[in-house]
CSV table of C-alpha atoms in Angstrom, one decimal:
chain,number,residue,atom,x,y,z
E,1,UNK,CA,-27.4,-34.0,37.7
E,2,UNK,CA,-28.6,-30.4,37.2
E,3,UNK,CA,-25.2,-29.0,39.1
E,4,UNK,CA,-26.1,-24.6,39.2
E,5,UNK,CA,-28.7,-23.9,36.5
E,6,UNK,CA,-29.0,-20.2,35.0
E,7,UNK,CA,-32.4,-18.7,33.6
E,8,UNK,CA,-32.7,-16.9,31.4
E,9,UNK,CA,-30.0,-18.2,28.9
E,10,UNK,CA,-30.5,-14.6,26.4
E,11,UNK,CA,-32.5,-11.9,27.4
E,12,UNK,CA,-32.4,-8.4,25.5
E,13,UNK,CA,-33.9,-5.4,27.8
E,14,UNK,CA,-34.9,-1.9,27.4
E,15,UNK,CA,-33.2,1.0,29.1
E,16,UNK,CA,-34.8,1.7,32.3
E,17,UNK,CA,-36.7,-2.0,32.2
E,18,UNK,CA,-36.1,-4.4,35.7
E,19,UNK,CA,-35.6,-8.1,35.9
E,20,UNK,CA,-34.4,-11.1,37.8
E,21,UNK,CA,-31.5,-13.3,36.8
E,22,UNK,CA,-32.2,-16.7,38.2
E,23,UNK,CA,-29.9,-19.4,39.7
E,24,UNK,CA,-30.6,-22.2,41.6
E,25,UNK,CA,-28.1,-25.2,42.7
E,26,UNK,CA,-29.0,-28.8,43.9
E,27,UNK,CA,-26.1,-30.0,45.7
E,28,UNK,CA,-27.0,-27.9,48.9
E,29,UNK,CA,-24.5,-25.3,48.5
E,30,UNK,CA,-24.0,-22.6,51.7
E,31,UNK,CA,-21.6,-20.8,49.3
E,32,UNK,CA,-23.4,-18.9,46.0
E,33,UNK,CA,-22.0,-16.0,44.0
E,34,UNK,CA,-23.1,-13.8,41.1
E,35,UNK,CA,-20.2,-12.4,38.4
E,36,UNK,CA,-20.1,-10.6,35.5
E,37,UNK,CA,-18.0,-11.2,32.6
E,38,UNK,CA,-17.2,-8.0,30.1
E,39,UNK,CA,-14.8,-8.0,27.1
E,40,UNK,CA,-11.2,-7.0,29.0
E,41,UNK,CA,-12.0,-7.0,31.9
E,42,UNK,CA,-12.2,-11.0,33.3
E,43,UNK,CA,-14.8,-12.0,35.9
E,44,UNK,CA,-15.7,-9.5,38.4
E,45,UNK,CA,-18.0,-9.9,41.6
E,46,UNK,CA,-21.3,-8.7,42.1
E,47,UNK,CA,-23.1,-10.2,44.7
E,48,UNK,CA,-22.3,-13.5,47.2
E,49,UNK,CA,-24.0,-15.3,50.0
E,50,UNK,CA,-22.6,-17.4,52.6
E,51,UNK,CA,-26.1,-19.1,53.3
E,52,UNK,CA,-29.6,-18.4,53.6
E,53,UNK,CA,-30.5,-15.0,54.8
E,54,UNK,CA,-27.2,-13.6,54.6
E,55,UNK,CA,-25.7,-11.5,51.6
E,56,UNK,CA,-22.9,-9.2,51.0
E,57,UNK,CA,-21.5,-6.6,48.1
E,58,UNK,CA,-18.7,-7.7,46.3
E,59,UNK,CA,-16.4,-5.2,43.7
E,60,UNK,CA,-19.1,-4.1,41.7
E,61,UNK,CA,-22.9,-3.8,43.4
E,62,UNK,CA,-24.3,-0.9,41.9
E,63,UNK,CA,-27.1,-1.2,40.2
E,64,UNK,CA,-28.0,-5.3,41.5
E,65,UNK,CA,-30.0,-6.8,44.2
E,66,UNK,CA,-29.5,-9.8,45.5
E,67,UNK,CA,-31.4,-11.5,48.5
E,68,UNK,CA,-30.9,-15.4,49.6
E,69,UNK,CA,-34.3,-17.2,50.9
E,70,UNK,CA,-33.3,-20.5,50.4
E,71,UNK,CA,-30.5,-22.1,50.4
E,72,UNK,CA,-30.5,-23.4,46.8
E,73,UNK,CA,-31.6,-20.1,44.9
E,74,UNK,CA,-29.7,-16.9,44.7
E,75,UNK,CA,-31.8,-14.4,42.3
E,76,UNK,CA,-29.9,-11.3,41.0
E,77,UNK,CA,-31.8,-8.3,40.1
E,78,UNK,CA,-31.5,-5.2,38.1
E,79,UNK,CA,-34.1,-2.3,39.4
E,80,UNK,CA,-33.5,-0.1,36.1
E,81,UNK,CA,-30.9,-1.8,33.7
E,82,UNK,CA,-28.5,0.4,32.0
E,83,UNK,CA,-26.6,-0.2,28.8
E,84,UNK,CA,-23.8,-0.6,30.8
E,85,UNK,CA,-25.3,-3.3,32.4
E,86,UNK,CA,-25.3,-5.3,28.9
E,87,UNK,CA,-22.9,-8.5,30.1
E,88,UNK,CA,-22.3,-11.8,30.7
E,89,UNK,CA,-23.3,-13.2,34.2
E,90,UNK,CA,-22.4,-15.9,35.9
E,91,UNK,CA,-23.6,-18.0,39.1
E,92,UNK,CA,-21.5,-20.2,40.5
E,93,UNK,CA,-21.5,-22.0,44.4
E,94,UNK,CA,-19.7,-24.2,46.6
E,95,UNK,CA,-20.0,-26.2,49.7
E,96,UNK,CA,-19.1,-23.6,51.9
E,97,UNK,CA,-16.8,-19.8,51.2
E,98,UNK,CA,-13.6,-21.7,52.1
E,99,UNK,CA,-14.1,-24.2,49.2
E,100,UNK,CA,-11.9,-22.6,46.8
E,101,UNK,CA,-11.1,-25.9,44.8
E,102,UNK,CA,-14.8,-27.0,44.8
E,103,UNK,CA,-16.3,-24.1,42.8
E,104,UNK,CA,-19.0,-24.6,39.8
E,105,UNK,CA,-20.5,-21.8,37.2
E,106,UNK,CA,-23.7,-21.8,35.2
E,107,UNK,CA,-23.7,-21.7,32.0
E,108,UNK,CA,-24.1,-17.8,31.9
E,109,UNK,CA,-26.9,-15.6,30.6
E,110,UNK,CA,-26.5,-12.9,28.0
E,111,UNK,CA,-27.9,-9.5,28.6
E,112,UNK,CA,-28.5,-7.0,26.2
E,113,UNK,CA,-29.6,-3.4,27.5
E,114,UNK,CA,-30.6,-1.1,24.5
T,1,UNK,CA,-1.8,-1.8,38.8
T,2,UNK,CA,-4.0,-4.2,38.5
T,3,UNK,CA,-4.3,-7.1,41.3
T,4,UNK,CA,-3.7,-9.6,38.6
T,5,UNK,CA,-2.5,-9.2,35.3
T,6,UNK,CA,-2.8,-11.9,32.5
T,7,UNK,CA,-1.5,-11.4,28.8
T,8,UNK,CA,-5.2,-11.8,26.8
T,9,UNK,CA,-3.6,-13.0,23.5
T,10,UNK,CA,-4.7,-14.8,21.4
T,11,UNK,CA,-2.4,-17.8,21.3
T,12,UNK,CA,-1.7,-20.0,18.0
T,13,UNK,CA,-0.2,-23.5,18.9
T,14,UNK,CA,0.2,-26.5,16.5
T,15,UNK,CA,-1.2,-29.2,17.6
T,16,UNK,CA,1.3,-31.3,20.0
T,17,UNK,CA,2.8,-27.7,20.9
T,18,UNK,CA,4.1,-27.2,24.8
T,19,UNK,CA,1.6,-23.8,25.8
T,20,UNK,CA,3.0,-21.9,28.4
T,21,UNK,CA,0.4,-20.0,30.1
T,22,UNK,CA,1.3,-16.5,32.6
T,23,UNK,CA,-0.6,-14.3,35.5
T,24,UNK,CA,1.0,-12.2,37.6
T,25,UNK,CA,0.3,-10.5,40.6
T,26,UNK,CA,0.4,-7.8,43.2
T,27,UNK,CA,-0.9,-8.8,46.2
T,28,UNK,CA,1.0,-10.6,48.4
T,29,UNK,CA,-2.5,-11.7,50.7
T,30,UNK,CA,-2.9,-14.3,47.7
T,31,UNK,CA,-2.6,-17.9,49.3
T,32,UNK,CA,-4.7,-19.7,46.5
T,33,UNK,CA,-4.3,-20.0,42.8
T,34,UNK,CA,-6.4,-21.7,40.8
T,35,UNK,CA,-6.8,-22.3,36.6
T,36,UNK,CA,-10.2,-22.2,35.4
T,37,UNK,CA,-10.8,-23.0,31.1
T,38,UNK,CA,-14.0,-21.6,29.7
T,39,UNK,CA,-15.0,-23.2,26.2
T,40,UNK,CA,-17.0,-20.5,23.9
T,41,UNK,CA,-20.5,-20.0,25.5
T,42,UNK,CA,-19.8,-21.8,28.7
T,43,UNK,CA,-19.1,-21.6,32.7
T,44,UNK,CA,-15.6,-21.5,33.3
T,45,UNK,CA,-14.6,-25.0,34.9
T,46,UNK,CA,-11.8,-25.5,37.6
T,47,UNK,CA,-8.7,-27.1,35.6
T,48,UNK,CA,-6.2,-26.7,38.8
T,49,UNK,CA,-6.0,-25.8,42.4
T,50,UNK,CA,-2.9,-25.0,44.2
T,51,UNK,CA,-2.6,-23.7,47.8
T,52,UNK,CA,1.0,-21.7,48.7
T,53,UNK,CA,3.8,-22.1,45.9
T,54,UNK,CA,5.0,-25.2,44.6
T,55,UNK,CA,3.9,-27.3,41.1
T,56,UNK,CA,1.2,-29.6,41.0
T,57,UNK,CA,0.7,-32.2,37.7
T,58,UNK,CA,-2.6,-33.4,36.1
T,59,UNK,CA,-1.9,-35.5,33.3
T,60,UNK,CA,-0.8,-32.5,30.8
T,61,UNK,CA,-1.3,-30.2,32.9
T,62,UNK,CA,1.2,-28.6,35.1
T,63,UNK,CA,0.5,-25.3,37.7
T,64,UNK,CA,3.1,-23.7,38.5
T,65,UNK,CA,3.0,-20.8,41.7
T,66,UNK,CA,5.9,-18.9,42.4
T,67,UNK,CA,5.2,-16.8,45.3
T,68,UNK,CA,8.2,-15.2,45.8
T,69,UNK,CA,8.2,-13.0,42.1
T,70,UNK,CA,4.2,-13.2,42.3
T,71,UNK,CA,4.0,-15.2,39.1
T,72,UNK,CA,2.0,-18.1,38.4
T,73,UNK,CA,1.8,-20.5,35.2
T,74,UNK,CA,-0.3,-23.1,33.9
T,75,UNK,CA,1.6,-25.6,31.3
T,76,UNK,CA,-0.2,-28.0,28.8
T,77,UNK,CA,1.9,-30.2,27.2
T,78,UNK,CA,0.9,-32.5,23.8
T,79,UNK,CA,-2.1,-29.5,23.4
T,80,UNK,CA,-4.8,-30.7,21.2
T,81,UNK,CA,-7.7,-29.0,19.0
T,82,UNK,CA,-9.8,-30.1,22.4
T,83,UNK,CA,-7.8,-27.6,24.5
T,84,UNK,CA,-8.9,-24.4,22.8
T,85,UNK,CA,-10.4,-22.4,25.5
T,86,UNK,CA,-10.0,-19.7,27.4
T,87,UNK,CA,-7.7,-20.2,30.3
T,88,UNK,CA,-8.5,-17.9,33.4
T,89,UNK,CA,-6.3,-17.3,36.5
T,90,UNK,CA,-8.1,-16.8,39.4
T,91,UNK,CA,-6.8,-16.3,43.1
T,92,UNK,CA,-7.6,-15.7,46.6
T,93,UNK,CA,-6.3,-14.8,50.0
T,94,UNK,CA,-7.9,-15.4,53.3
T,95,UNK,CA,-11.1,-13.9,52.5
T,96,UNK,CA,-13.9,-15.7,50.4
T,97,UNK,CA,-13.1,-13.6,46.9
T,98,UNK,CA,-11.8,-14.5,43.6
T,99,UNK,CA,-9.9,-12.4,41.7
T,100,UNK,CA,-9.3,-13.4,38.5
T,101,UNK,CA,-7.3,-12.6,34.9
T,102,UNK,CA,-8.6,-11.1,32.0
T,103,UNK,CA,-7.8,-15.0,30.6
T,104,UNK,CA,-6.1,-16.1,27.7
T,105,UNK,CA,-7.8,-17.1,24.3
T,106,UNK,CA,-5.8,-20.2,23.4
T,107,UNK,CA,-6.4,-21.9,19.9
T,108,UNK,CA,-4.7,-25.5,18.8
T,109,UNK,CA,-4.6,-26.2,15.3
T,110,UNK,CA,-5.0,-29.3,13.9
């Protein structure tokens, strides 16, 4: 019962260094989202899919990729982190957009940009 | 102003306490209000749904919406050590997006 699992948990970058967030769900999900969580400032969206092949920007893009292959994984990606990149980020899906009461989170992973 | 405002604390409660929990917001689009909890190191998990004003009850939990002063509450009644968390609001009109609270640090001491 693996519900949305996050890799990697902790992960400490250099400025300028890329990488890929992972997050894949098993309960065939349309609906998958990427957030970040800061200090102050709650959760705020990055990236979210609808299903396969389709992705959109949410309130704060810049800097992340996102691209949706399949529908259970939703990569994030960071071409050339930035310290102000250095977060908490969550994934979290549904069953489809509308599914506001039906939503689940990962378990996060830490970022560290120095 | 901010879409939607929640006080971040931290709340102290004694165990068996009655915590009052608050958002507010601006936009009057909202149609769904939901209260996630987020234990330290954790995804938040979905505590309460409401669609439209009106109170709904989980066991000792009680949302509250009040559309018409764009106020929201969450109310925990008996509160135990367990229920230390932080609470988020979260809410959403017609369009797939969450916004949510700063959340509130809540601790219940033994």
């Amino acid at each position: 019962n693996a519900g949305v699992t996050q890799t990697p948990k902790f992960q400490v970058l250099k400025t300028g260094q890329s990488m890929t967030l992972q997050c894949a769900q098993d309960m065939n999900h349309e609906y998958m989202s990427w957030y970040r969580q800061d200090p102050g400032m709650g959760l705020r969206l990055i990236h979210y899919s609808v299903g396969a092949g389709i992705t959109d920007q949410g309130e704060v893009p810049n800097g992340y990729n996102v691209s949706r292959s399949t529908t259970e994984d939703f990569p994030l990606r960071l071409l050339s982190a930035a310290p102000s990149q250095t977060s908490v980020y969550f994934c979290a899906s549904s069953p489809t957009a509308g599914n506001r009461n039906t939503i689940y989170f990962g378990e996060g992973s830490w970022l560290t940009v120095v | 102003q901010k879409e939607v405002e929640q006080d971040p604390g931290p709340l102290s409660v004694p165990e068996g306490a009655i915590v009052s929990l608050n958002c507010t917001y601006s936009n009057s689009a909202f149609q769904y209000f939901m209260w996630y909890r987020q234990y330290s190191r954790k995804g938040p998990e979905l505590l309460m749904y409401t669609y439209s004003s009106g109170n709904k009850e989980d066991g000792r939990f009680t949302a509250q919406v009040d559309k018409s002063s764009k106020y929201i509450s969450l109310f925990i009644r008996d509160s135990q050590p367990s229920d230390s968390a932080t609470y988020l609001c979260a809410m959403s009109g017609s369009n797939y997006k969450l916004t949510f609270g700063k959340g509130t640090l809540l601790t219940v001491n033994p």
